[in-house]
Amino acid sequence: MTREITAGKETLYDKVKAVESYLKISSQYRYSKSGTRHVPKNSDYVEFFLFESKVGYCDNFSSAMSVMLRSIGIPTRWVKGFSQGQVRETQDDYSVYNIRNSDAHSWVEVYFEGSDWVPFEPTPSFTGTQQVQEQKKEEKTTPSSSDKKENNTQPSSTQSAKSVTRNQQENRESIIDKIKLFFDDNKKVVTFVSQIACLVLVMLILLIVFKYRYFMGLLISIGILKRSFTRIYRLLLKQIEGKLPRENSETLNSYAEKVSGEMPEISVTFSELTREYEAVTYGVRKDVTVSENQKNNILDLSKYLIKTKKNT
């Protein structure tokens, strides 16, 4: 694999850059801290990353590059440390940085004769520190001490801004990856929980519908269907009988008196509605749709009954 990637590259530097670019830029590999899969038992760490999971963080990318370069005889070492972090304050001749656990990082260093160990950065979204070409320029031209100070201090704010942006991006990606990984690893559990949640939701809806069935029936019958007063009264009577059972031989007047004794809060209103119902039933009044006053009384009674416990 590494020989194919470095085929046609003449110099040591070009070969190293080819491997670095392959890992860093290739769409085959994805950077993720939380989405990294555990290496199965008896599997090689680097092989599993390169050929199976293809998702990882800095340790995966840097380890892979180290092993790949060593496989073609290039002296390479794996380095674990911290990235630059964020600038806390800047003085005339130095800057103070905040280095946190989230700045932990690993990279690769390759030995170049005459240049010593040079760092390379194969991890996506991270930038390298100092490459061979820059070192060769420094060998040809040695800057003054003042120039060195400027070179060391000027990029600090820009690098800090990049570090902040990178950390924010990684945090967002980490949250998204954690959610995706959880759903991927727990499909059966998620499906089961979703089904239970749907079942509970349906049961809650049915309970609400059952509890308010008479009130909704009255509301629809009065407002939409424009039912007659007698039909509305019989529906209300059915709701009251559900709270206070009525004997088969019991007349409406007797039942209204019993309701007054058990539920005095609605005695006046229910007795008045019962008298109006009997007047219509025995032909004294015409059966028409409910008046606004009757509508308010009936709905208030229904709402009161919803809150009342059943009497035995």
PDB file of C-alpha atoms in Angstrom:
ATOM      1  CA  MET A   1       0.000   0.000   0.000  1.00  0.00           C
ATOM      2  CA  THR A   2       2.690   2.495   0.999  1.00  0.00           C
ATOM      3  CA  ARG A   3       4.803   1.607  -2.030  1.00  0.00           C
ATOM      4  CA  GLU A   4       1.839   2.355  -4.301  1.00  0.00           C
ATOM      5  CA  ILE A   5       1.283   5.737  -2.623  1.00  0.00           C
ATOM      6  CA  THR A   6       4.956   6.715  -2.922  1.00  0.00           C
ATOM      7  CA  ALA A   7       5.483   5.311  -6.416  1.00  0.00           C
ATOM      8  CA  GLY A   8       7.208   7.860  -8.655  1.00  0.00           C
ATOM      9  CA  LYS A   9       8.384   9.994  -5.749  1.00  0.00           C
ATOM     10  CA  GLU A  10      12.130  10.568  -6.030  1.00  0.00           C
ATOM     11  CA  THR A  11      13.108  12.306  -2.799  1.00  0.00           C
ATOM     12  CA  LEU A  12      12.628  11.231   0.791  1.00  0.00           C
ATOM     13  CA  TYR A  13      10.644  14.374   1.478  1.00  0.00           C
ATOM     14  CA  ASP A  14       8.255  13.745  -1.429  1.00  0.00           C
ATOM     15  CA  LYS A  15       7.590  10.203  -0.205  1.00  0.00           C
ATOM     16  CA  VAL A  16       6.833  11.413   3.319  1.00  0.00           C
ATOM     17  CA  LYS A  17       4.525  14.147   2.008  1.00  0.00           C
ATOM     18  CA  ALA A  18       2.720  11.645  -0.223  1.00  0.00           C
ATOM     19  CA  VAL A  19       1.860   9.443   2.754  1.00  0.00           C
ATOM     20  CA  GLU A  20       0.919  12.461   4.868  1.00  0.00           C
ATOM     21  CA  SER A  21      -1.380  13.806   2.134  1.00  0.00           C
ATOM     22  CA  TYR A  22      -2.958  10.401   1.558  1.00  0.00           C
ATOM     23  CA  LEU A  23      -4.092  10.210   5.185  1.00  0.00           C
ATOM     24  CA  LYS A  24      -4.869  13.878   5.640  1.00  0.00           C
ATOM     25  CA  ILE A  25      -6.746  14.679   2.425  1.00  0.00           C
ATOM     26  CA  SER A  26      -8.147  11.345   1.236  1.00  0.00           C
ATOM     27  CA  SER A  27     -11.936  11.065   1.416  1.00  0.00           C
ATOM     28  CA  GLN A  28     -11.528   7.452   2.550  1.00  0.00           C
ATOM     29  CA  TYR A  29     -10.718   8.492   6.101  1.00  0.00           C
ATOM     30  CA  ARG A  30     -12.760  10.560   8.527  1.00  0.00           C
ATOM     31  CA  TYR A  31     -11.626  12.391  11.658  1.00  0.00           C
ATOM     32  CA  SER A  32     -13.743  11.759  14.754  1.00  0.00           C
ATOM     33  CA  LYS A  33     -12.915  11.495  18.448  1.00  0.00           C
ATOM     34  CA  SER A  34     -16.128   9.828  19.563  1.00  0.00           C
ATOM     35  CA  GLY A  35     -16.874   7.852  16.393  1.00  0.00           C
ATOM     36  CA  THR A  36     -13.696   5.801  16.638  1.00  0.00           C
ATOM     37  CA  ARG A  37     -14.507   2.110  16.931  1.00  0.00           C
ATOM     38  CA  HIS A  38     -12.807  -0.213  19.408  1.00  0.00           C
ATOM     39  CA  VAL A  39     -10.199  -2.484  17.869  1.00  0.00           C
ATOM     40  CA  PRO A  40     -11.492  -6.072  17.898  1.00  0.00           C
ATOM     41  CA  LYS A  41      -9.547  -8.715  19.806  1.00  0.00           C
ATOM     42  CA  ASN A  42      -6.574 -10.140  17.915  1.00  0.00           C
ATOM     43  CA  SER A  43      -6.726  -7.279  15.359  1.00  0.00           C
ATOM     44  CA  ASP A  44      -3.837  -4.939  14.565  1.00  0.00           C
ATOM     45  CA  TYR A  45      -4.442  -1.331  15.613  1.00  0.00           C
ATOM     46  CA  VAL A  46      -3.145   0.279  12.406  1.00  0.00           C
ATOM     47  CA  GLU A  47      -4.491  -2.344   9.998  1.00  0.00           C
ATOM     48  CA  PHE A  48      -7.963  -2.092  11.513  1.00  0.00           C
ATOM     49  CA  PHE A  49      -7.922   1.692  11.069  1.00  0.00           C
ATOM     50  CA  LEU A  50      -6.517   1.693   7.522  1.00  0.00           C
ATOM     51  CA  PHE A  51      -8.621  -1.085   6.017  1.00  0.00           C
ATOM     52  CA  GLU A  52     -11.784  -1.452   8.114  1.00  0.00           C
ATOM     53  CA  SER A  53     -12.969   1.372  10.359  1.00  0.00           C
ATOM     54  CA  LYS A  54     -11.301   4.294   8.496  1.00  0.00           C
ATOM     55  CA  VAL A  55     -12.528   6.594  11.284  1.00  0.00           C
ATOM     56  CA  GLY A  56     -10.201   7.864  13.976  1.00  0.00           C
ATOM     57  CA  TYR A  57      -8.466  10.727  15.732  1.00  0.00           C
ATOM     58  CA  CYS A  58      -4.856  11.912  15.900  1.00  0.00           C
ATOM     59  CA  ASP A  59      -3.487   8.686  17.443  1.00  0.00           C
ATOM     60  CA  ASN A  60      -4.926   6.627  14.584  1.00  0.00           C
ATOM     61  CA  PHE A  61      -3.662   8.895  11.807  1.00  0.00           C
ATOM     62  CA  SER A  62      -0.196   9.443  13.285  1.00  0.00           C
ATOM     63  CA  SER A  63       0.284   5.750  14.157  1.00  0.00           C
ATOM     64  CA  ALA A  64      -0.731   4.765  10.644  1.00  0.00           C
ATOM     65  CA  MET A  65       1.727   7.204   9.083  1.00  0.00           C
ATOM     66  CA  SER A  66       4.540   6.008  11.352  1.00  0.00           C
ATOM     67  CA  VAL A  67       4.009   2.353  10.483  1.00  0.00           C
ATOM     68  CA  MET A  68       3.571   3.084   6.755  1.00  0.00           C
ATOM     69  CA  LEU A  69       6.834   5.049   6.542  1.00  0.00           C
ATOM     70  CA  ARG A  70       8.754   2.451   8.538  1.00  0.00           C
ATOM     71  CA  SER A  71       7.457  -0.255   6.195  1.00  0.00           C
ATOM     72  CA  ILE A  72       9.490   1.330   3.366  1.00  0.00           C
ATOM     73  CA  GLY A  73      12.573   1.945   5.497  1.00  0.00           C
ATOM     74  CA  ILE A  74      12.082   5.621   6.398  1.00  0.00           C
ATOM     75  CA  PRO A  75      13.254   6.413   9.988  1.00  0.00           C
ATOM     76  CA  THR A  76      10.130   7.616  11.769  1.00  0.00           C
ATOM     77  CA  ARG A  77       9.046   8.174  15.336  1.00  0.00           C
ATOM     78  CA  TRP A  78       5.584   8.657  16.854  1.00  0.00           C
ATOM     79  CA  VAL A  79       5.264  11.692  19.160  1.00  0.00           C
ATOM     80  CA  LYS A  80       2.628  12.299  21.837  1.00  0.00           C
ATOM     81  CA  GLY A  81       2.167  15.732  23.386  1.00  0.00           C
ATOM     82  CA  PHE A  82      -0.004  18.828  23.065  1.00  0.00           C
ATOM     83  CA  SER A  83      -0.909  21.242  20.316  1.00  0.00           C
ATOM     84  CA  GLN A  84      -0.246  24.955  20.742  1.00  0.00           C
ATOM     85  CA  GLY A  85      -3.422  25.722  22.723  1.00  0.00           C
ATOM     86  CA  GLN A  86      -4.765  29.255  23.093  1.00  0.00           C
ATOM     87  CA  VAL A  87      -2.968  32.513  23.853  1.00  0.00           C
ATOM     88  CA  ARG A  88      -3.948  33.830  27.277  1.00  0.00           C
ATOM     89  CA  GLU A  89      -1.823  36.979  27.205  1.00  0.00           C
ATOM     90  CA  THR A  90       0.949  38.484  25.122  1.00  0.00           C
ATOM     91  CA  GLN A  91       3.887  40.512  26.427  1.00  0.00           C
ATOM     92  CA  ASP A  92       6.552  42.370  24.460  1.00  0.00           C
ATOM     93  CA  ASP A  93       8.836  39.402  24.010  1.00  0.00           C
ATOM     94  CA  TYR A  94       6.706  36.338  24.878  1.00  0.00           C
ATOM     95  CA  SER A  95       3.174  34.907  24.952  1.00  0.00           C
ATOM     96  CA  VAL A  96       1.416  32.867  27.643  1.00  0.00           C
ATOM     97  CA  TYR A  97      -0.672  29.931  26.415  1.00  0.00           C
ATOM     98  CA  ASN A  98      -3.482  27.914  27.983  1.00  0.00           C
ATOM     99  CA  ILE A  99      -2.904  24.214  27.352  1.00  0.00           C
ATOM    100  CA  ARG A 100      -5.877  21.984  28.199  1.00  0.00           C
ATOM    101  CA  ASN A 101      -6.610  18.283  28.028  1.00  0.00           C
ATOM    102  CA  SER A 102      -8.541  18.971  24.834  1.00  0.00           C
ATOM    103  CA  ASP A 103      -5.235  20.125  23.262  1.00  0.00           C
ATOM    104  CA  ALA A 104      -3.650  16.671  23.669  1.00  0.00           C
ATOM    105  CA  HIS A 105      -2.283  15.576  20.306  1.00  0.00           C
ATOM    106  CA  SER A 106       0.032  13.156  18.534  1.00  0.00           C
ATOM    107  CA  TRP A 107       2.005  13.516  15.319  1.00  0.00           C
ATOM    108  CA  VAL A 108       4.902  12.048  13.333  1.00  0.00           C
ATOM    109  CA  GLU A 109       8.567  13.031  13.134  1.00  0.00           C
ATOM    110  CA  VAL A 110      10.856  11.875  10.328  1.00  0.00           C
ATOM    111  CA  TYR A 111      14.646  11.967  10.440  1.00  0.00           C
ATOM    112  CA  PHE A 112      16.346  13.940   7.653  1.00  0.00           C
ATOM    113  CA  GLU A 113      20.106  13.897   7.527  1.00  0.00           C
ATOM    114  CA  GLY A 114      21.353  17.398   8.187  1.00  0.00           C
ATOM    115  CA  SER A 115      17.953  18.577   9.444  1.00  0.00           C
ATOM    116  CA  ASP A 116      17.413  16.216  12.388  1.00  0.00           C
ATOM    117  CA  TRP A 117      13.833  15.159  13.267  1.00  0.00           C
ATOM    118  CA  VAL A 118      11.145  17.051  11.358  1.00  0.00           C
ATOM    119  CA  PRO A 119       7.437  17.008  12.353  1.00  0.00           C
ATOM    120  CA  PHE A 120       4.626  16.018   9.960  1.00  0.00           C
ATOM    121  CA  GLU A 121       0.886  16.257  10.506  1.00  0.00           C
ATOM    122  CA  PRO A 122      -1.299  13.515   8.937  1.00  0.00           C
ATOM    123  CA  THR A 123      -4.409  14.287  11.029  1.00  0.00           C
ATOM    124  CA  PRO A 124      -7.202  16.152   9.177  1.00  0.00           C
ATOM    125  CA  SER A 125      -8.109  19.638  10.503  1.00  0.00           C
ATOM    126  CA  PHE A 126      -4.689  20.007  12.154  1.00  0.00           C
ATOM    127  CA  THR A 127      -1.873  22.097  10.699  1.00  0.00           C
ATOM    128  CA  GLY A 128       1.806  21.071  10.789  1.00  0.00           C
ATOM    129  CA  THR A 129       4.304  22.964  12.865  1.00  0.00           C
ATOM    130  CA  GLN A 130       7.399  23.301  10.716  1.00  0.00           C
ATOM    131  CA  GLN A 131       8.227  21.406   7.542  1.00  0.00           C
ATOM    132  CA  VAL A 132      11.479  20.480   5.817  1.00  0.00           C
ATOM    133  CA  GLN A 133      11.243  23.201   3.199  1.00  0.00           C
ATOM    134  CA  GLU A 134      11.055  25.889   5.864  1.00  0.00           C
ATOM    135  CA  GLN A 135      14.068  24.411   7.607  1.00  0.00           C
ATOM    136  CA  LYS A 136      16.048  24.360   4.367  1.00  0.00           C
ATOM    137  CA  LYS A 137      15.293  28.062   3.908  1.00  0.00           C
ATOM    138  CA  GLU A 138      16.507  28.737   7.444  1.00  0.00           C
ATOM    139  CA  GLU A 139      19.732  26.852   6.705  1.00  0.00           C
ATOM    140  CA  LYS A 140      20.367  29.110   3.677  1.00  0.00           C
ATOM    141  CA  THR A 141      19.408  32.334   5.397  1.00  0.00           C
ATOM    142  CA  THR A 142      19.909  32.810   9.139  1.00  0.00           C
ATOM    143  CA  PRO A 143      17.664  35.606  10.388  1.00  0.00           C
ATOM    144  CA  SER A 144      18.686  38.072  13.066  1.00  0.00           C
ATOM    145  CA  SER A 145      17.508  37.675  16.635  1.00  0.00           C
ATOM    146  CA  SER A 146      14.938  40.460  16.191  1.00  0.00           C
ATOM    147  CA  ASP A 147      13.548  38.737  13.089  1.00  0.00           C
ATOM    148  CA  LYS A 148      13.247  35.496  15.031  1.00  0.00           C
ATOM    149  CA  LYS A 149      11.259  37.260  17.735  1.00  0.00           C
ATOM    150  CA  GLU A 150       8.879  38.712  15.152  1.00  0.00           C
ATOM    151  CA  ASN A 151       8.487  35.349  13.454  1.00  0.00           C
ATOM    152  CA  ASN A 152       7.780  33.667  16.775  1.00  0.00           C
ATOM    153  CA  THR A 153       5.336  36.221  18.120  1.00  0.00           C
ATOM    154  CA  GLN A 154       3.385  37.494  15.106  1.00  0.00           C
ATOM    155  CA  PRO A 155       1.658  34.256  14.132  1.00  0.00           C
ATOM    156  CA  SER A 156       0.580  33.518  17.707  1.00  0.00           C
ATOM    157  CA  SER A 157      -2.770  35.349  17.520  1.00  0.00           C
ATOM    158  CA  THR A 158      -3.607  33.803  14.156  1.00  0.00           C
ATOM    159  CA  GLN A 159      -2.616  30.331  15.333  1.00  0.00           C
ATOM    160  CA  SER A 160      -4.647  30.850  18.500  1.00  0.00           C
ATOM    161  CA  ALA A 161      -7.708  31.843  16.481  1.00  0.00           C
ATOM    162  CA  LYS A 162      -7.260  28.757  14.309  1.00  0.00           C
ATOM    163  CA  SER A 163      -6.913  26.634  17.442  1.00  0.00           C
ATOM    164  CA  VAL A 164     -10.153  28.041  18.904  1.00  0.00           C
ATOM    165  CA  THR A 165     -12.005  27.505  15.624  1.00  0.00           C
ATOM    166  CA  ARG A 166     -10.619  23.974  15.332  1.00  0.00           C
ATOM    167  CA  ASN A 167     -11.623  23.095  18.898  1.00  0.00           C
ATOM    168  CA  GLN A 168     -15.135  24.464  18.349  1.00  0.00           C
ATOM    169  CA  GLN A 169     -15.478  22.464  15.150  1.00  0.00           C
ATOM    170  CA  GLU A 170     -14.191  19.327  16.864  1.00  0.00           C
ATOM    171  CA  ASN A 171     -16.644  19.769  19.739  1.00  0.00           C
ATOM    172  CA  ARG A 172     -19.559  20.093  17.319  1.00  0.00           C
ATOM    173  CA  GLU A 173     -18.405  17.090  15.331  1.00  0.00           C
ATOM    174  CA  SER A 174     -17.840  15.161  18.560  1.00  0.00           C
ATOM    175  CA  ILE A 175     -21.435  15.692  19.715  1.00  0.00           C
ATOM    176  CA  ILE A 176     -22.843  14.720  16.320  1.00  0.00           C
ATOM    177  CA  ASP A 177     -20.578  11.683  16.117  1.00  0.00           C
ATOM    178  CA  LYS A 178     -21.568  10.578  19.617  1.00  0.00           C
ATOM    179  CA  ILE A 179     -25.239  10.726  18.686  1.00  0.00           C
ATOM    180  CA  LYS A 180     -24.659   8.847  15.417  1.00  0.00           C
ATOM    181  CA  LEU A 181     -22.477   6.254  17.126  1.00  0.00           C
ATOM    182  CA  PHE A 182     -25.043   5.690  19.861  1.00  0.00           C
ATOM    183  CA  PHE A 183     -27.831   5.093  17.352  1.00  0.00           C
ATOM    184  CA  ASP A 184     -25.603   2.855  15.205  1.00  0.00           C
ATOM    185  CA  ASP A 185     -24.490   0.719  18.137  1.00  0.00           C
ATOM    186  CA  ASN A 186     -27.915   0.519  19.773  1.00  0.00           C
ATOM    187  CA  LYS A 187     -30.318   0.122  16.867  1.00  0.00           C
ATOM    188  CA  LYS A 188     -32.337  -2.627  18.551  1.00  0.00           C
ATOM    189  CA  VAL A 189     -32.508  -0.734  21.826  1.00  0.00           C
ATOM    190  CA  VAL A 190     -33.438   2.525  20.096  1.00  0.00           C
ATOM    191  CA  THR A 191     -36.128   0.745  18.055  1.00  0.00           C
ATOM    192  CA  PHE A 192     -37.543  -0.912  21.170  1.00  0.00           C
ATOM    193  CA  VAL A 193     -37.511   2.353  23.153  1.00  0.00           C
ATOM    194  CA  SER A 194     -39.164   4.171  20.229  1.00  0.00           C
ATOM    195  CA  GLN A 195     -41.914   1.565  20.063  1.00  0.00           C
ATOM    196  CA  ILE A 196     -42.481   1.779  23.815  1.00  0.00           C
ATOM    197  CA  ALA A 197     -42.544   5.595  23.603  1.00  0.00           C
ATOM    198  CA  CYS A 198     -45.110   5.453  20.776  1.00  0.00           C
ATOM    199  CA  LEU A 199     -47.215   2.972  22.743  1.00  0.00           C
ATOM    200  CA  VAL A 200     -47.103   5.165  25.857  1.00  0.00           C
ATOM    201  CA  LEU A 201     -48.015   8.224  23.768  1.00  0.00           C
ATOM    202  CA  VAL A 202     -50.984   6.415  22.204  1.00  0.00           C
ATOM    203  CA  MET A 203     -52.141   5.260  25.643  1.00  0.00           C
ATOM    204  CA  LEU A 204     -51.893   8.802  27.008  1.00  0.00           C
ATOM    205  CA  ILE A 205     -53.921  10.127  24.080  1.00  0.00           C
ATOM    206  CA  LEU A 206     -56.546   7.426  24.599  1.00  0.00           C
ATOM    207  CA  LEU A 207     -56.700   8.207  28.334  1.00  0.00           C
ATOM    208  CA  ILE A 208     -57.173  11.908  27.612  1.00  0.00           C
ATOM    209  CA  VAL A 209     -59.851  11.174  25.006  1.00  0.00           C
ATOM    210  CA  PHE A 210     -61.614   8.785  27.429  1.00  0.00           C
ATOM    211  CA  LYS A 211     -61.470  11.292  30.284  1.00  0.00           C
ATOM    212  CA  TYR A 212     -62.851  14.167  28.194  1.00  0.00           C
ATOM    213  CA  ARG A 213     -65.125  12.076  25.945  1.00  0.00           C
ATOM    214  CA  TYR A 214     -68.391  13.554  27.269  1.00  0.00           C
ATOM    215  CA  PHE A 215     -67.123  17.109  27.295  1.00  0.00           C
ATOM    216  CA  MET A 216     -65.824  16.801  23.715  1.00  0.00           C
ATOM    217  CA  GLY A 217     -69.080  15.076  22.703  1.00  0.00           C
ATOM    218  CA  LEU A 218     -71.118  17.916  24.181  1.00  0.00           C
ATOM    219  CA  LEU A 219     -68.888  20.530  22.585  1.00  0.00           C
ATOM    220  CA  ILE A 220     -69.205  18.912  19.139  1.00  0.00           C
ATOM    221  CA  SER A 221     -72.928  18.265  19.521  1.00  0.00           C
ATOM    222  CA  ILE A 222     -73.623  21.869  20.512  1.00  0.00           C
ATOM    223  CA  GLY A 223     -71.157  23.797  18.378  1.00  0.00           C
ATOM    224  CA  ILE A 224     -70.845  21.710  15.206  1.00  0.00           C
ATOM    225  CA  LEU A 225     -73.783  19.268  14.951  1.00  0.00           C
ATOM    226  CA  LYS A 226     -76.313  21.710  16.437  1.00  0.00           C
ATOM    227  CA  ARG A 227     -78.147  18.926  18.277  1.00  0.00           C
ATOM    228  CA  SER A 228     -81.455  19.610  20.007  1.00  0.00           C
ATOM    229  CA  PHE A 229     -81.657  20.410  23.713  1.00  0.00           C
ATOM    230  CA  THR A 230     -83.117  17.005  24.658  1.00  0.00           C
ATOM    231  CA  ARG A 231     -80.283  15.099  22.978  1.00  0.00           C
ATOM    232  CA  ILE A 232     -77.711  17.312  24.658  1.00  0.00           C
ATOM    233  CA  TYR A 233     -79.397  16.800  28.042  1.00  0.00           C
ATOM    234  CA  ARG A 234     -79.410  13.007  27.664  1.00  0.00           C
ATOM    235  CA  LEU A 235     -75.675  13.059  26.896  1.00  0.00           C
ATOM    236  CA  LEU A 236     -75.044  15.194  29.990  1.00  0.00           C
ATOM    237  CA  LEU A 237     -77.278  12.888  32.036  1.00  0.00           C
ATOM    238  CA  LYS A 238     -75.182   9.913  30.937  1.00  0.00           C
ATOM    239  CA  GLN A 239     -72.033  11.670  32.168  1.00  0.00           C
ATOM    240  CA  ILE A 240     -73.629  12.408  35.566  1.00  0.00           C
ATOM    241  CA  GLU A 241     -74.845   8.813  35.879  1.00  0.00           C
ATOM    242  CA  GLY A 242     -71.242   7.712  35.391  1.00  0.00           C
ATOM    243  CA  LYS A 243     -70.375   9.611  38.595  1.00  0.00           C
ATOM    244  CA  LEU A 244     -73.599   8.918  40.534  1.00  0.00           C
ATOM    245  CA  PRO A 245     -75.477   5.779  39.392  1.00  0.00           C
ATOM    246  CA  ARG A 246     -79.226   6.098  38.789  1.00  0.00           C
ATOM    247  CA  GLU A 247     -81.726   3.363  39.609  1.00  0.00           C
ATOM    248  CA  ASN A 248     -83.907   2.042  36.774  1.00  0.00           C
ATOM    249  CA  SER A 249     -87.096   2.981  38.617  1.00  0.00           C
ATOM    250  CA  GLU A 250     -85.833   6.405  39.622  1.00  0.00           C
ATOM    251  CA  THR A 251     -87.573   9.405  38.027  1.00  0.00           C
ATOM    252  CA  LEU A 252     -85.613  12.382  36.778  1.00  0.00           C
ATOM    253  CA  ASN A 253     -86.973  14.589  39.560  1.00  0.00           C
ATOM    254  CA  SER A 254     -85.964  12.074  42.205  1.00  0.00           C
ATOM    255  CA  TYR A 255     -82.572  11.682  40.611  1.00  0.00           C
ATOM    256  CA  ALA A 256     -82.107  15.476  40.462  1.00  0.00           C
ATOM    257  CA  GLU A 257     -82.791  15.603  44.218  1.00  0.00           C
ATOM    258  CA  LYS A 258     -80.230  12.861  44.815  1.00  0.00           C
ATOM    259  CA  VAL A 259     -77.667  14.754  42.722  1.00  0.00           C
ATOM    260  CA  SER A 260     -78.387  17.873  44.796  1.00  0.00           C
ATOM    261  CA  GLY A 261     -77.641  15.938  47.979  1.00  0.00           C
ATOM    262  CA  GLU A 262     -74.424  14.325  46.688  1.00  0.00           C
ATOM    263  CA  MET A 263     -73.131  17.188  44.544  1.00  0.00           C
ATOM    264  CA  PRO A 264     -74.554  20.442  45.886  1.00  0.00           C
ATOM    265  CA  GLU A 265     -72.218  22.512  43.675  1.00  0.00           C
ATOM    266  CA  ILE A 266     -74.283  21.612  40.595  1.00  0.00           C
ATOM    267  CA  SER A 267     -77.698  21.103  42.216  1.00  0.00           C
ATOM    268  CA  VAL A 268     -79.287  24.366  41.046  1.00  0.00           C
ATOM    269  CA  THR A 269     -78.012  24.143  37.485  1.00  0.00           C
ATOM    270  CA  PHE A 270     -78.863  20.465  37.001  1.00  0.00           C
ATOM    271  CA  SER A 271     -82.324  20.854  38.557  1.00  0.00           C
ATOM    272  CA  GLU A 272     -83.055  23.787  36.222  1.00  0.00           C
ATOM    273  CA  LEU A 273     -81.907  21.812  33.158  1.00  0.00           C
ATOM    274  CA  THR A 274     -84.008  18.812  34.295  1.00  0.00           C
ATOM    275  CA  ARG A 275     -87.154  20.962  34.561  1.00  0.00           C
ATOM    276  CA  GLU A 276     -86.527  22.351  31.074  1.00  0.00           C
ATOM    277  CA  TYR A 277     -86.037  18.816  29.722  1.00  0.00           C
ATOM    278  CA  GLU A 278     -89.321  17.585  31.232  1.00  0.00           C
ATOM    279  CA  ALA A 279     -91.131  20.644  29.872  1.00  0.00           C
ATOM    280  CA  VAL A 280     -89.963  19.786  26.360  1.00  0.00           C
ATOM    281  CA  THR A 281     -90.602  16.050  26.830  1.00  0.00           C
ATOM    282  CA  TYR A 282     -94.227  16.599  27.940  1.00  0.00           C
ATOM    283  CA  GLY A 283     -94.951  19.094  25.176  1.00  0.00           C
ATOM    284  CA  VAL A 284     -94.977  22.275  27.196  1.00  0.00           C
ATOM    285  CA  ARG A 285     -92.020  23.663  25.196  1.00  0.00           C
ATOM    286  CA  LYS A 286     -90.633  23.064  21.733  1.00  0.00           C
ATOM    287  CA  ASP A 287     -87.414  21.075  21.379  1.00  0.00           C
ATOM    288  CA  VAL A 288     -84.883  23.465  19.845  1.00  0.00           C
ATOM    289  CA  THR A 289     -81.118  23.890  19.904  1.00  0.00           C
ATOM    290  CA  VAL A 290     -79.615  25.030  23.195  1.00  0.00           C
ATOM    291  CA  SER A 291     -79.448  28.677  24.068  1.00  0.00           C
ATOM    292  CA  GLU A 292     -76.194  30.432  24.918  1.00  0.00           C
ATOM    293  CA  ASN A 293     -77.082  30.300  28.624  1.00  0.00           C
ATOM    294  CA  GLN A 294     -77.892  26.578  28.433  1.00  0.00           C
ATOM    295  CA  LYS A 295     -74.671  25.938  26.542  1.00  0.00           C
ATOM    296  CA  ASN A 296     -72.581  27.613  29.237  1.00  0.00           C
ATOM    297  CA  ASN A 297     -74.396  25.765  32.039  1.00  0.00           C
ATOM    298  CA  ILE A 298     -74.033  22.372  30.341  1.00  0.00           C
ATOM    299  CA  LEU A 299     -70.323  22.796  29.572  1.00  0.00           C
ATOM    300  CA  ASP A 300     -69.599  24.081  33.092  1.00  0.00           C
ATOM    301  CA  LEU A 301     -71.388  21.043  34.531  1.00  0.00           C
ATOM    302  CA  SER A 302     -69.401  18.715  32.261  1.00  0.00           C
ATOM    303  CA  LYS A 303     -66.072  20.260  33.274  1.00  0.00           C
ATOM    304  CA  TYR A 304     -66.998  19.985  36.943  1.00  0.00           C
ATOM    305  CA  LEU A 305     -67.861  16.296  36.525  1.00  0.00           C
ATOM    306  CA  ILE A 306     -64.456  15.610  34.932  1.00  0.00           C
ATOM    307  CA  LYS A 307     -62.776  16.718  38.157  1.00  0.00           C
ATOM    308  CA  THR A 308     -65.193  14.850  40.423  1.00  0.00           C
ATOM    309  CA  LYS A 309     -64.592  11.333  41.714  1.00  0.00           C
ATOM    310  CA  LYS A 310     -67.197   8.652  41.170  1.00  0.00           C
ATOM    311  CA  ASN A 311     -69.727   8.197  43.984  1.00  0.00           C
ATOM    312  CA  THR A 312     -70.878   4.716  44.902  1.00  0.00           C
TER     313      THR A 312
END
